[in-house]
Amino acid sequence: MSKKVTPWLDNLLQEIEGVEIRRKDSRRVRIDIAADSLPTLLELLRGRAGYVHLSAITCVDWIDDGQFELVYQLWSYESQSLVSAHIRIAREPGVYVSVFDLYQPAAFFERDIHEMFGVYFEGSPDMSKFILTEWNGPPPMRKEFDAEAWVNETFEWKDYQPDWLKEITEQGGGIVKTPEEARQKKP
Amino acid sequence: MRPENYQAISHPPSNEYELNFGPNHPGIEGNYALKVKLHGDVVVAARADGGYLHRGFEKLMEGRLWIQNIALVPRICVPDPVPMEVCYSMAVEALTDMEVPERAQWLRVLQLELSRIAAHLFTFGGHAATTGMYTTMYWGVADRDQVLDLFEEWTGGRVYHIYNIPGGVRRDMPAGFLDRVSRTMDYIESRLPDYDNLFFTNQVFVDRARDTGPMNQQQALEWGVTGPNLRATGLAFDVRRDDPYLVYDQIDFDIPTEAPGDAWARTLVRRQELKQSIHIVRQVVEKLPSVGGPVRTQIPNPLAWNVPAGETYTRVESSKGELGYYVVSDGGDKPHRVHVRGPSSMHAVQVLEQLAVGARLEDVAQIMFSLDACPPEVDR
């Protein structure tokens, strides 16, 4: 398999500047590339090397670096190898271009990343919410988002005291611990 | 159907109205909705609406230890949980350069194929129910239970096995277990002709499923379709053979394909895969006694296990298609990022939205079941 991968890799190296290629094994190749050059790379991979299947687009939040990493997993049915293309974009304002015109499945992944990380993809067909339709908080997959703190700020604890439970509690049963008590370790 | 019963009726004279198909609908494959716009009973537009299940697995995994996530991942797709455990374990093993003992690899293959059999029985049972053939569904669920009995005896859990862990599997199988596996396989195989007579060659099913929700190979490739749905368009691609993992390269099996790409072809591919999975299980049963040795590699103290920094993408062939895990470690005791690439995410959103258009309302459920989309994989 790896023999088939080599020629286009060599050609690619000559055509795009600033590419770092690492072969992980005979079927896995990692390419680190400048964000501006990624659409060109994908076009070459798709058009010349048969990487027609986009397995996934993943966003990784590197909050300490102030960057998002976008990872594109591409599979070639012909050479039976998987290329992962990695780019970094600035966390603010978190904007990148859509690759929907090259890969239709990108629409779903970009919509998901927009919803969960707040990255905006210019040219993507649909940037509306999919899962978090009644959500007004910040993008929840960002590293600074603290789910527990957000819940405590947004909602309030309420004692659950229906009438039927009161009777049981009077007899010594029922809910005996609050969530805070349950969380505290025994001394 | 009585349109006046629904609130969102558009204004005349367009004669078009919207209908929420699901999440509480017996014909939908879980907590999932499809908003369809209808003209008469023909769908003119469809929009997938997920999120009814969303439990935020990917975020939860960032807050849990590497080993704890093993208990979390099978929840992502309940009918087919084993590929989740195996794929996540493979990712952790890739990050830590950990070797999996050979016997554990064979045991994993056995688990994966039993899980595939259970999942396929469940899926075409559901598909049969959408065409009114409930007996097939009852049979499918009852026969699936035979496989779940095996899992219960083997791992203690019927659905969530928590059996495949980084480094191998938790323990070896009980004494005499392989005989019971063989007996169950004989039983399931003996049932296949019954299913053929009752369902697959049933004229009602054939008439309903032929030319329903068709897609050609070009469309399937454009839309990112994988698994049996892709093979139903004639492309013999299977991760098990074309990007092998575990010991699949030592196992002999065929990749069934069908050409038409409609609901009928997709279900027929699954029917043939059942036979192939039984074939694989028998090979494992034959091979396993001669494969000795341990079933897992010693892992560090799971409560203080810092996985080396790095990233990896592992993937397996689940019953629904390509399942992938992109896992990033920053060197800590918890994952920095886990992304689950569920096969259903493509099928249930983009593909379903396109295939439903032009179909009649009564066929929408059938198209969804023939795509075998697992809603929790979509909203994760």
Coordinates of C-alpha atoms in Angstrom, one line a residue:
Chain A
M1 CA 0.0 0.0 0.0
S2 CA 2.6 2.4 1.0
K3 CA 4.3 2.2 -2.4
K4 CA 1.2 3.8 -4.0
V5 CA 1.3 6.6 -1.5
T6 CA 4.8 7.8 -2.2
P7 CA 4.6 9.4 -5.6
W8 CA 1.9 11.9 -4.8
L9 CA 3.5 12.7 -1.5
D10 CA 6.7 13.7 -3.3
N11 CA 4.8 15.7 -5.9
L12 CA 2.8 17.4 -3.1
L13 CA 5.9 18.4 -1.3
Q14 CA 7.0 20.4 -4.3
E15 CA 3.7 22.0 -5.0
I16 CA 2.9 23.4 -1.5
E17 CA 5.2 25.2 0.8
G18 CA 5.3 24.9 4.5
V19 CA 4.1 21.3 4.6
E20 CA 5.4 18.9 7.2
I21 CA 4.7 15.2 6.5
R22 CA 5.1 12.4 9.0
R23 CA 4.4 8.9 8.1
K24 CA 3.0 7.1 11.1
D25 CA 2.8 3.7 9.5
S26 CA 2.1 2.2 6.1
R27 CA -1.5 3.4 6.1
R28 CA -1.3 6.5 8.2
V29 CA 0.2 9.9 7.1
R30 CA 0.0 13.0 9.2
I31 CA 0.3 16.4 7.4
D32 CA 0.8 19.6 9.2
I33 CA 0.1 22.6 7.0
A34 CA -0.5 26.3 7.2
A35 CA -4.2 27.1 7.5
D36 CA -4.2 29.1 4.3
S37 CA -2.9 26.2 2.3
L38 CA -5.3 23.5 3.5
P39 CA -8.0 24.0 0.8
T40 CA -5.3 23.6 -1.9
L41 CA -4.0 20.5 -0.2
L42 CA -7.4 18.9 0.0
E43 CA -8.1 19.7 -3.6
L44 CA -4.9 18.0 -4.6
L45 CA -5.6 15.0 -2.3
R46 CA -9.1 14.6 -3.7
G47 CA -8.4 15.3 -7.3
R48 CA -5.1 13.6 -7.8
A49 CA -4.7 11.0 -5.1
G50 CA -8.3 9.8 -4.8
Y51 CA -8.9 10.8 -1.2
V52 CA -12.6 11.1 -1.7
H53 CA -13.8 10.1 1.7
L54 CA -13.8 12.6 4.5
S55 CA -14.1 10.5 7.7
A56 CA -14.2 13.4 10.1
I57 CA -13.3 16.9 11.0
T58 CA -12.2 17.3 14.6
C59 CA -11.7 20.5 16.6
V60 CA -9.2 20.5 19.4
D61 CA -9.1 23.4 21.8
W62 CA -5.5 24.4 22.8
I63 CA -6.6 27.1 25.2
D64 CA -3.1 27.8 26.5
D65 CA -1.8 28.6 23.0
G66 CA -4.9 30.6 22.1
Q67 CA -5.5 28.3 19.1
F68 CA -7.9 25.8 17.7
E69 CA -6.6 22.8 15.9
L70 CA -8.7 21.5 13.0
V71 CA -8.0 17.9 12.0
Y72 CA -9.3 16.5 8.7
Q73 CA -9.3 12.7 8.3
L74 CA -9.2 11.7 4.6
W75 CA -9.4 8.1 3.3
S76 CA -8.5 6.9 -0.2
Y77 CA -10.3 3.9 -1.4
E78 CA -7.7 3.4 -4.0
S79 CA -4.5 3.6 -2.1
Q80 CA -6.1 2.4 1.1
S81 CA -4.4 4.9 3.3
L82 CA -5.6 7.6 5.7
V83 CA -4.3 11.1 5.7
S84 CA -4.8 13.4 8.7
A85 CA -4.3 17.1 7.8
H86 CA -3.7 19.4 10.8
I87 CA -4.1 23.2 10.8
R88 CA -4.1 25.7 13.6
I89 CA -6.3 28.8 13.6
A90 CA -6.5 31.6 16.1
R91 CA -9.0 31.1 18.9
E92 CA -10.3 34.6 18.5
P93 CA -12.1 35.3 16.3
G94 CA -12.2 31.6 15.4
V95 CA -13.1 31.8 11.7
Y96 CA -12.2 29.5 8.9
V97 CA -13.3 28.6 5.4
S98 CA -15.7 25.7 4.7
V99 CA -14.6 22.8 2.6
F100 CA -18.1 21.8 1.7
D101 CA -17.5 22.4 -2.0
L102 CA -14.9 19.6 -1.9
Y103 CA -16.5 17.3 0.7
Q104 CA -20.2 17.3 1.3
P105 CA -19.9 15.6 4.7
A106 CA -18.0 18.6 5.9
A107 CA -21.4 20.4 6.3
F108 CA -22.3 18.2 9.3
F109 CA -18.9 18.3 11.0
E110 CA -18.6 22.1 10.5
R111 CA -22.1 22.6 11.9
D112 CA -21.1 20.5 14.9
I113 CA -17.9 22.4 15.5
H114 CA -19.6 25.7 15.1
E115 CA -22.2 24.7 17.7
M116 CA -19.7 23.1 20.2
F117 CA -16.7 25.4 19.8
G118 CA -18.0 28.5 18.2
V119 CA -15.8 28.3 15.2
Y120 CA -17.4 30.0 12.2
F121 CA -16.9 28.4 8.8
E122 CA -17.4 30.8 5.9
G123 CA -19.3 29.3 3.0
S124 CA -20.7 26.4 5.0
P125 CA -24.3 25.8 3.9
D126 CA -25.8 25.6 7.4
M127 CA -24.4 27.1 10.6
S128 CA -27.7 26.8 12.6
K129 CA -27.9 24.9 15.8
F130 CA -28.5 21.2 15.6
I131 CA -28.4 19.8 19.1
L132 CA -28.4 22.7 21.5
T133 CA -31.5 24.4 20.2
E134 CA -32.5 25.9 23.5
W135 CA -29.0 26.7 24.7
N136 CA -28.0 30.3 25.4
G137 CA -24.7 29.6 27.1
P138 CA -21.2 29.7 25.6
P139 CA -20.0 27.0 23.2
P140 CA -19.8 24.1 25.7
M141 CA -16.9 22.1 24.3
R142 CA -14.5 25.0 24.8
K143 CA -12.0 24.2 27.6
E144 CA -12.9 27.3 29.6
F145 CA -16.5 26.1 29.9
D146 CA -17.2 24.6 33.3
A147 CA -20.4 22.7 33.2
E148 CA -21.0 22.5 36.9
A149 CA -20.3 26.2 37.5
W150 CA -22.7 27.1 34.6
V151 CA -25.4 24.9 36.1
N152 CA -24.9 26.5 39.5
E153 CA -25.1 30.0 38.0
T154 CA -28.0 29.4 35.7
F155 CA -30.3 27.2 37.8
E156 CA -31.1 27.1 41.5
W157 CA -31.3 24.1 43.8
K158 CA -34.8 23.3 44.9
D159 CA -35.7 21.0 47.7
Y160 CA -37.8 18.1 46.3
Q161 CA -40.6 17.8 48.8
P162 CA -43.7 16.4 47.4
D163 CA -46.4 15.5 49.8
W164 CA -46.0 11.7 49.4
L165 CA -42.3 12.1 50.3
K166 CA -43.0 14.1 53.4
E167 CA -44.9 11.3 54.9
I168 CA -42.0 8.9 54.2
T169 CA -39.5 11.3 55.5
E170 CA -41.5 11.6 58.8
Q171 CA -41.2 7.9 59.1
G172 CA -37.4 8.2 58.8
G173 CA -37.0 7.3 55.1
G174 CA -36.9 9.3 51.8
I175 CA -34.0 11.4 50.5
V176 CA -31.6 11.9 53.3
K177 CA -28.8 13.6 51.5
T178 CA -28.6 16.8 49.5
P179 CA -26.3 16.7 46.4
E180 CA -23.7 18.7 48.3
E181 CA -23.8 16.3 51.2
A182 CA -23.5 13.4 48.8
R183 CA -20.4 14.9 47.3
Q184 CA -18.6 15.5 50.5
K185 CA -16.3 12.6 51.5
K186 CA -16.8 11.0 54.7
P187 CA -14.4 12.1 57.4
Chain B
M1 CA -53.8 11.1 7.8
R2 CA -55.8 14.1 8.9
P3 CA -53.8 17.3 8.3
E4 CA -56.3 19.3 10.3
N5 CA -55.1 17.5 13.4
Y6 CA -51.7 19.0 13.2
Q7 CA -50.9 22.5 14.3
A8 CA -48.3 23.6 11.8
I9 CA -50.4 23.6 8.7
S10 CA -49.3 26.1 6.1
H11 CA -51.7 28.5 4.7
P12 CA -53.8 27.5 1.7
P13 CA -53.5 27.4 -1.2
S14 CA -50.1 25.8 -1.2
N15 CA -51.5 22.5 0.2
E16 CA -48.2 22.0 1.9
Y17 CA -47.9 21.3 5.6
E18 CA -45.2 20.4 8.1
L19 CA -45.2 17.3 10.3
N20 CA -42.8 16.4 13.1
F21 CA -42.0 12.8 12.4
G22 CA -40.7 11.7 15.8
P23 CA -39.2 11.7 18.4
N24 CA -42.2 9.9 19.8
H25 CA -43.1 7.8 16.8
P26 CA -43.1 4.0 16.6
G27 CA -41.6 4.2 13.2
I28 CA -38.5 6.2 14.1
E29 CA -35.3 4.5 15.3
G30 CA -34.9 6.1 18.7
N31 CA -35.2 9.6 20.1
Y32 CA -34.9 11.4 16.9
A33 CA -37.1 13.6 14.8
L34 CA -37.4 14.4 11.1
K35 CA -39.3 17.5 10.3
V36 CA -41.0 16.8 7.0
K37 CA -42.8 19.2 4.7
L38 CA -45.5 17.3 2.8
H39 CA -47.6 17.9 -0.2
G40 CA -50.4 15.4 0.1
D41 CA -48.4 12.4 1.4
V42 CA -45.3 13.1 -0.5
V43 CA -42.3 14.5 1.2
V44 CA -41.0 17.7 -0.5
A45 CA -38.5 18.7 2.2
A46 CA -37.0 17.0 5.2
R47 CA -34.9 18.3 8.0
A48 CA -33.2 16.2 10.7
D49 CA -33.7 17.3 14.3
G50 CA -31.4 15.7 16.8
G51 CA -30.5 16.4 20.4
Y52 CA -33.2 14.5 22.2
L53 CA -30.6 12.2 23.6
H54 CA -27.6 14.5 23.8
R55 CA -25.6 13.6 26.9
G56 CA -22.4 15.3 25.9
F57 CA -20.2 12.2 25.9
E58 CA -17.2 14.0 24.4
K59 CA -17.2 16.6 27.1
L60 CA -17.8 14.0 29.8
M61 CA -14.8 12.1 28.6
E62 CA -12.5 15.1 29.1
G63 CA -13.4 15.0 32.8
R64 CA -12.8 11.3 33.4
L65 CA -9.8 9.1 33.8
W66 CA -8.7 7.1 30.8
I67 CA -9.9 3.9 32.3
Q68 CA -13.2 5.3 33.5
N69 CA -14.3 6.2 29.9
I70 CA -14.5 2.5 29.1
A71 CA -17.7 2.5 31.1
L72 CA -19.0 5.5 29.3
V73 CA -18.4 4.7 25.6
P74 CA -20.8 1.7 25.1
R75 CA -23.7 4.0 26.0
I76 CA -23.1 5.9 22.7
C77 CA -24.7 3.2 20.6
V78 CA -26.7 0.8 22.7
P79 CA -27.6 -1.8 20.1
D80 CA -24.0 -2.2 19.0
P81 CA -21.8 -1.3 22.0
V82 CA -18.7 -3.5 21.6
P83 CA -17.1 -1.5 18.7
M84 CA -17.1 1.5 20.9
E85 CA -15.1 -0.2 23.6
V86 CA -12.7 -1.8 21.2
C87 CA -12.1 1.4 19.2
Y88 CA -11.5 3.6 22.3
S89 CA -9.2 0.9 23.7
M90 CA -7.3 0.8 20.4
A91 CA -6.8 4.5 20.6
V92 CA -5.4 4.4 24.1
E93 CA -3.2 1.5 23.1
A94 CA -1.9 3.4 20.1
L95 CA -1.1 6.4 22.3
T96 CA 0.8 4.3 24.9
D97 CA 2.4 1.9 22.4
M98 CA 0.8 -1.0 24.2
E99 CA 0.8 -4.5 22.7
V100 CA -2.4 -6.5 22.9
P101 CA -1.9 -10.2 23.5
E102 CA -2.9 -12.4 20.6
R103 CA -5.6 -14.3 22.5
A104 CA -7.2 -11.0 23.6
Q105 CA -7.3 -9.9 19.9
W106 CA -9.2 -13.1 19.0
L107 CA -11.5 -12.6 21.9
R108 CA -12.2 -9.1 20.8
V109 CA -13.1 -10.3 17.3
L110 CA -15.5 -12.8 18.8
Q111 CA -17.1 -10.0 20.8
L112 CA -17.3 -7.7 17.8
E113 CA -19.0 -10.3 15.6
L114 CA -21.5 -11.3 18.3
S115 CA -22.3 -7.7 18.7
R116 CA -22.8 -7.3 14.9
I117 CA -25.2 -10.3 14.9
A118 CA -27.2 -8.8 17.7
A119 CA -27.3 -5.4 16.1
H120 CA -28.4 -6.7 12.7
L121 CA -31.1 -8.9 14.1
F122 CA -32.4 -5.8 15.9
T123 CA -32.2 -3.6 12.8
F124 CA -34.0 -5.7 10.3
G125 CA -36.5 -6.6 12.9
G126 CA -37.3 -2.9 13.3
H127 CA -37.3 -2.5 9.5
A128 CA -39.8 -5.3 9.3
A129 CA -42.0 -3.6 11.9
T130 CA -42.2 -0.5 9.8
T131 CA -43.7 -2.5 7.0
G132 CA -46.2 -4.1 9.4
M133 CA -44.5 -7.4 9.8
Y134 CA -44.3 -7.5 13.5
T135 CA -43.6 -11.2 13.8
T136 CA -40.2 -10.6 12.3
M137 CA -39.4 -8.0 14.9
Y138 CA -40.5 -10.3 17.7
W139 CA -38.3 -13.1 16.3
G140 CA -35.4 -10.7 15.8
V141 CA -35.5 -9.4 19.4
A142 CA -36.0 -13.0 20.8
D143 CA -33.0 -14.3 18.8
R144 CA -30.9 -11.3 19.7
D145 CA -31.6 -12.3 23.3
Q146 CA -29.8 -15.5 22.7
V147 CA -26.7 -13.5 21.9
L148 CA -27.2 -11.3 24.9
D149 CA -27.4 -14.4 27.0
L150 CA -23.9 -15.3 25.8
F151 CA -22.7 -11.8 26.7
E152 CA -24.2 -12.0 30.1
E153 CA -22.5 -15.2 30.9
W154 CA -19.2 -14.1 29.5
T155 CA -19.0 -10.5 30.9
G156 CA -21.8 -10.1 33.4
G157 CA -23.5 -7.5 31.3
R158 CA -26.2 -8.1 28.7
V159 CA -25.8 -4.7 26.9
Y160 CA -22.9 -2.8 28.5
H161 CA -20.1 -5.3 28.8
I162 CA -17.2 -3.0 29.9
Y163 CA -15.1 -6.0 28.8
N164 CA -12.6 -4.6 26.3
I165 CA -10.1 -2.4 28.2
P166 CA -6.8 -0.8 27.1
G167 CA -4.3 -3.6 27.0
G168 CA -6.7 -6.4 26.2
V169 CA -9.8 -7.8 27.8
R170 CA -10.7 -8.0 31.4
R171 CA -10.6 -11.8 31.8
D172 CA -10.8 -15.0 29.8
M173 CA -14.1 -16.7 29.1
P174 CA -15.8 -19.2 31.4
A175 CA -15.3 -22.9 31.0
G176 CA -17.2 -24.6 28.2
F177 CA -18.2 -21.3 26.8
L178 CA -17.1 -22.0 23.3
D179 CA -19.5 -24.9 23.1
R180 CA -22.4 -22.6 24.0
V181 CA -21.2 -20.1 21.4
S182 CA -21.2 -22.8 18.7
R183 CA -24.7 -23.9 19.8
T184 CA -26.0 -20.4 19.6
M185 CA -24.5 -19.9 16.2
D186 CA -26.1 -23.2 15.0
Y187 CA -29.4 -22.0 16.3
I188 CA -29.2 -18.5 14.7
E189 CA -28.1 -20.1 11.4
S190 CA -31.0 -22.5 11.5
R191 CA -33.3 -19.5 11.9
L192 CA -32.0 -17.7 8.8
P193 CA -34.2 -19.7 6.3
D194 CA -37.2 -18.8 8.6
Y195 CA -36.4 -15.1 8.3
D196 CA -36.0 -15.5 4.5
N197 CA -39.4 -17.1 4.2
L198 CA -41.1 -14.7 6.6
F199 CA -39.5 -11.4 5.6
F200 CA -36.7 -11.2 3.0
T201 CA -38.7 -13.0 0.2
N202 CA -42.0 -11.7 1.4
Q203 CA -43.7 -10.0 -1.5
V204 CA -45.0 -7.2 0.8
F205 CA -41.5 -6.4 1.9
V206 CA -40.0 -6.6 -1.5
D207 CA -42.6 -4.4 -3.0
R208 CA -42.3 -1.8 -0.3
A209 CA -38.5 -1.8 -0.2
R210 CA -37.6 -2.0 -3.8
D211 CA -36.8 1.5 -5.3
T212 CA -37.4 3.1 -1.9
G213 CA -34.8 5.6 -0.9
P214 CA -32.4 4.7 -3.7
M215 CA -28.9 6.2 -3.9
N216 CA -26.2 5.3 -6.4
Q217 CA -22.6 4.7 -5.7
Q218 CA -21.5 8.1 -6.8
Q219 CA -24.0 9.7 -4.4
A220 CA -22.9 7.4 -1.6
L221 CA -19.3 8.4 -2.0
E222 CA -20.2 12.1 -2.2
W223 CA -22.3 11.9 0.9
G224 CA -19.7 10.0 3.0
V225 CA -21.8 6.9 3.4
T226 CA -20.0 3.9 4.9
G227 CA -20.8 0.3 6.0
P228 CA -23.6 -1.8 4.7
N229 CA -25.3 1.3 3.2
L230 CA -22.2 1.8 1.0
R231 CA -21.9 -1.9 0.2
A232 CA -25.6 -1.8 -0.9
T233 CA -24.5 0.4 -3.8
G234 CA -22.0 -2.1 -5.1
L235 CA -18.7 -1.0 -3.5
A236 CA -17.0 -3.8 -1.6
F237 CA -15.4 -1.7 1.1
D238 CA -15.0 -2.9 4.6
V239 CA -12.6 -1.5 7.2
R240 CA -12.1 -5.0 8.5
R241 CA -10.5 -6.1 5.2
D242 CA -9.2 -2.8 3.7
D243 CA -7.7 -1.2 6.9
P244 CA -7.4 -4.3 9.0
Y245 CA -7.1 -4.2 12.8
L246 CA -6.9 -7.0 15.5
V247 CA -6.6 -10.3 13.7
Y248 CA -9.0 -9.8 10.8
D249 CA -6.3 -10.3 8.3
Q250 CA -6.1 -13.9 9.5
I251 CA -9.8 -14.5 9.0
D252 CA -11.5 -15.6 5.9
F253 CA -14.8 -13.8 5.1
D254 CA -16.6 -12.3 2.1
I255 CA -17.9 -8.8 1.8
P256 CA -21.5 -9.0 0.5
T257 CA -22.6 -6.3 -1.9
E258 CA -25.8 -5.4 -3.7
A259 CA -26.1 -3.0 -6.6
P260 CA -29.4 -1.2 -6.4
G261 CA -28.7 0.9 -3.4
D262 CA -32.3 1.0 -2.2
A263 CA -33.9 0.0 1.1
W264 CA -34.2 -3.5 -0.2
A265 CA -30.5 -3.8 -1.0
R266 CA -29.4 -2.3 2.2
T267 CA -31.4 -4.8 4.3
L268 CA -30.3 -7.7 2.1
V269 CA -26.6 -6.8 2.7
R270 CA -27.2 -7.0 6.4
R271 CA -28.9 -10.4 6.0
Q272 CA -25.8 -11.7 4.1
E273 CA -23.5 -10.1 6.7
L274 CA -25.2 -12.2 9.4
K275 CA -24.1 -15.3 7.6
Q276 CA -20.5 -13.9 7.3
S277 CA -20.4 -13.0 11.0
I278 CA -21.5 -16.6 11.9
H279 CA -18.7 -17.8 9.7
I280 CA -16.2 -15.6 11.4
V281 CA -17.4 -16.6 14.9
R282 CA -16.9 -20.3 13.9
Q283 CA -13.4 -19.6 12.8
V284 CA -12.6 -17.9 16.1
V285 CA -14.1 -20.8 18.0
E286 CA -11.9 -23.2 16.1
K287 CA -8.8 -21.1 16.4
L288 CA -9.1 -19.9 20.0
P289 CA -8.1 -23.1 22.0
S290 CA -4.7 -23.1 20.2
V291 CA -4.1 -19.5 21.0
G292 CA -2.8 -19.5 24.5
G293 CA -1.3 -16.9 26.8
P294 CA -2.5 -14.0 28.7
V295 CA -5.5 -11.9 27.8
R296 CA -4.2 -8.5 28.8
T297 CA -1.1 -6.5 29.2
Q298 CA -0.4 -5.0 32.6
I299 CA -1.5 -1.4 32.7
P300 CA -0.2 1.2 35.1
N301 CA -2.2 2.1 38.2
P302 CA -5.4 3.3 36.5
L303 CA -6.0 6.1 39.1
A304 CA -2.6 7.7 38.3
W305 CA -2.2 6.7 34.6
N306 CA -0.7 9.5 32.6
V307 CA -0.9 8.7 28.9
P308 CA 1.9 10.1 26.9
A309 CA 1.1 13.3 24.9
G310 CA 0.0 12.6 21.3
E311 CA -2.9 12.1 19.0
T312 CA -4.4 9.1 17.2
Y313 CA -7.3 8.2 15.0
T314 CA -8.5 4.6 15.2
R315 CA -11.4 3.2 13.4
V316 CA -13.3 -0.1 13.2
E317 CA -16.2 -1.4 11.2
S318 CA -19.3 -1.3 13.3
S319 CA -22.6 -2.8 12.2
K320 CA -23.5 0.7 11.0
G321 CA -20.3 1.6 9.2
E322 CA -17.0 3.3 9.9
L323 CA -16.7 4.1 13.6
G324 CA -13.7 6.3 14.5
Y325 CA -12.2 7.7 17.6
Y326 CA -9.9 10.7 17.4
V327 CA -8.2 10.9 20.8
V328 CA -5.7 13.6 21.9
S329 CA -3.6 13.3 25.1
D330 CA -1.7 16.2 26.6
G331 CA 0.2 13.8 28.9
G332 CA -2.3 14.0 31.7
D333 CA -4.5 11.4 33.4
K334 CA -7.6 12.4 31.4
P335 CA -8.0 12.8 27.6
H336 CA -7.5 16.3 26.3
R337 CA -10.1 15.6 23.6
V338 CA -12.1 12.7 22.3
H339 CA -14.0 12.9 19.1
V340 CA -16.4 10.1 18.2
R341 CA -17.0 9.8 14.5
G342 CA -20.2 7.8 14.5
P343 CA -21.3 6.3 11.2
S344 CA -24.8 7.3 11.8
S345 CA -24.0 11.0 11.9
M346 CA -23.9 11.0 8.1
H347 CA -26.7 8.6 7.5
A348 CA -29.2 10.2 9.9
V349 CA -28.7 13.8 8.9
Q350 CA -27.4 14.5 5.4
V351 CA -28.4 11.3 3.7
L352 CA -31.8 10.9 5.3
E353 CA -32.6 14.5 4.5
Q354 CA -31.9 13.8 0.9
L355 CA -33.4 10.3 0.5
A356 CA -36.6 11.3 2.2
V357 CA -37.5 13.9 -0.4
G358 CA -39.8 12.4 -3.0
A359 CA -40.7 9.5 -0.8
R360 CA -44.2 9.0 0.6
L361 CA -44.7 9.5 4.3
E362 CA -45.3 5.8 4.9
D363 CA -41.8 5.1 3.6
V364 CA -39.9 7.6 5.7
A365 CA -39.6 5.2 8.7
Q366 CA -38.6 2.4 6.3
I367 CA -35.8 4.6 4.8
M368 CA -34.5 5.5 8.2
F369 CA -34.4 1.8 9.4
S370 CA -32.8 0.7 6.1
L371 CA -30.1 3.3 6.8
D372 CA -29.6 1.8 10.3
A373 CA -29.0 5.1 11.9
C374 CA -28.3 5.0 15.6
P375 CA -29.5 8.4 17.0
P376 CA -27.1 8.6 20.1
E377 CA -24.2 8.4 17.7
V378 CA -25.4 11.5 16.0
D379 CA -25.7 13.8 19.0
R380 CA -23.2 12.0 21.2

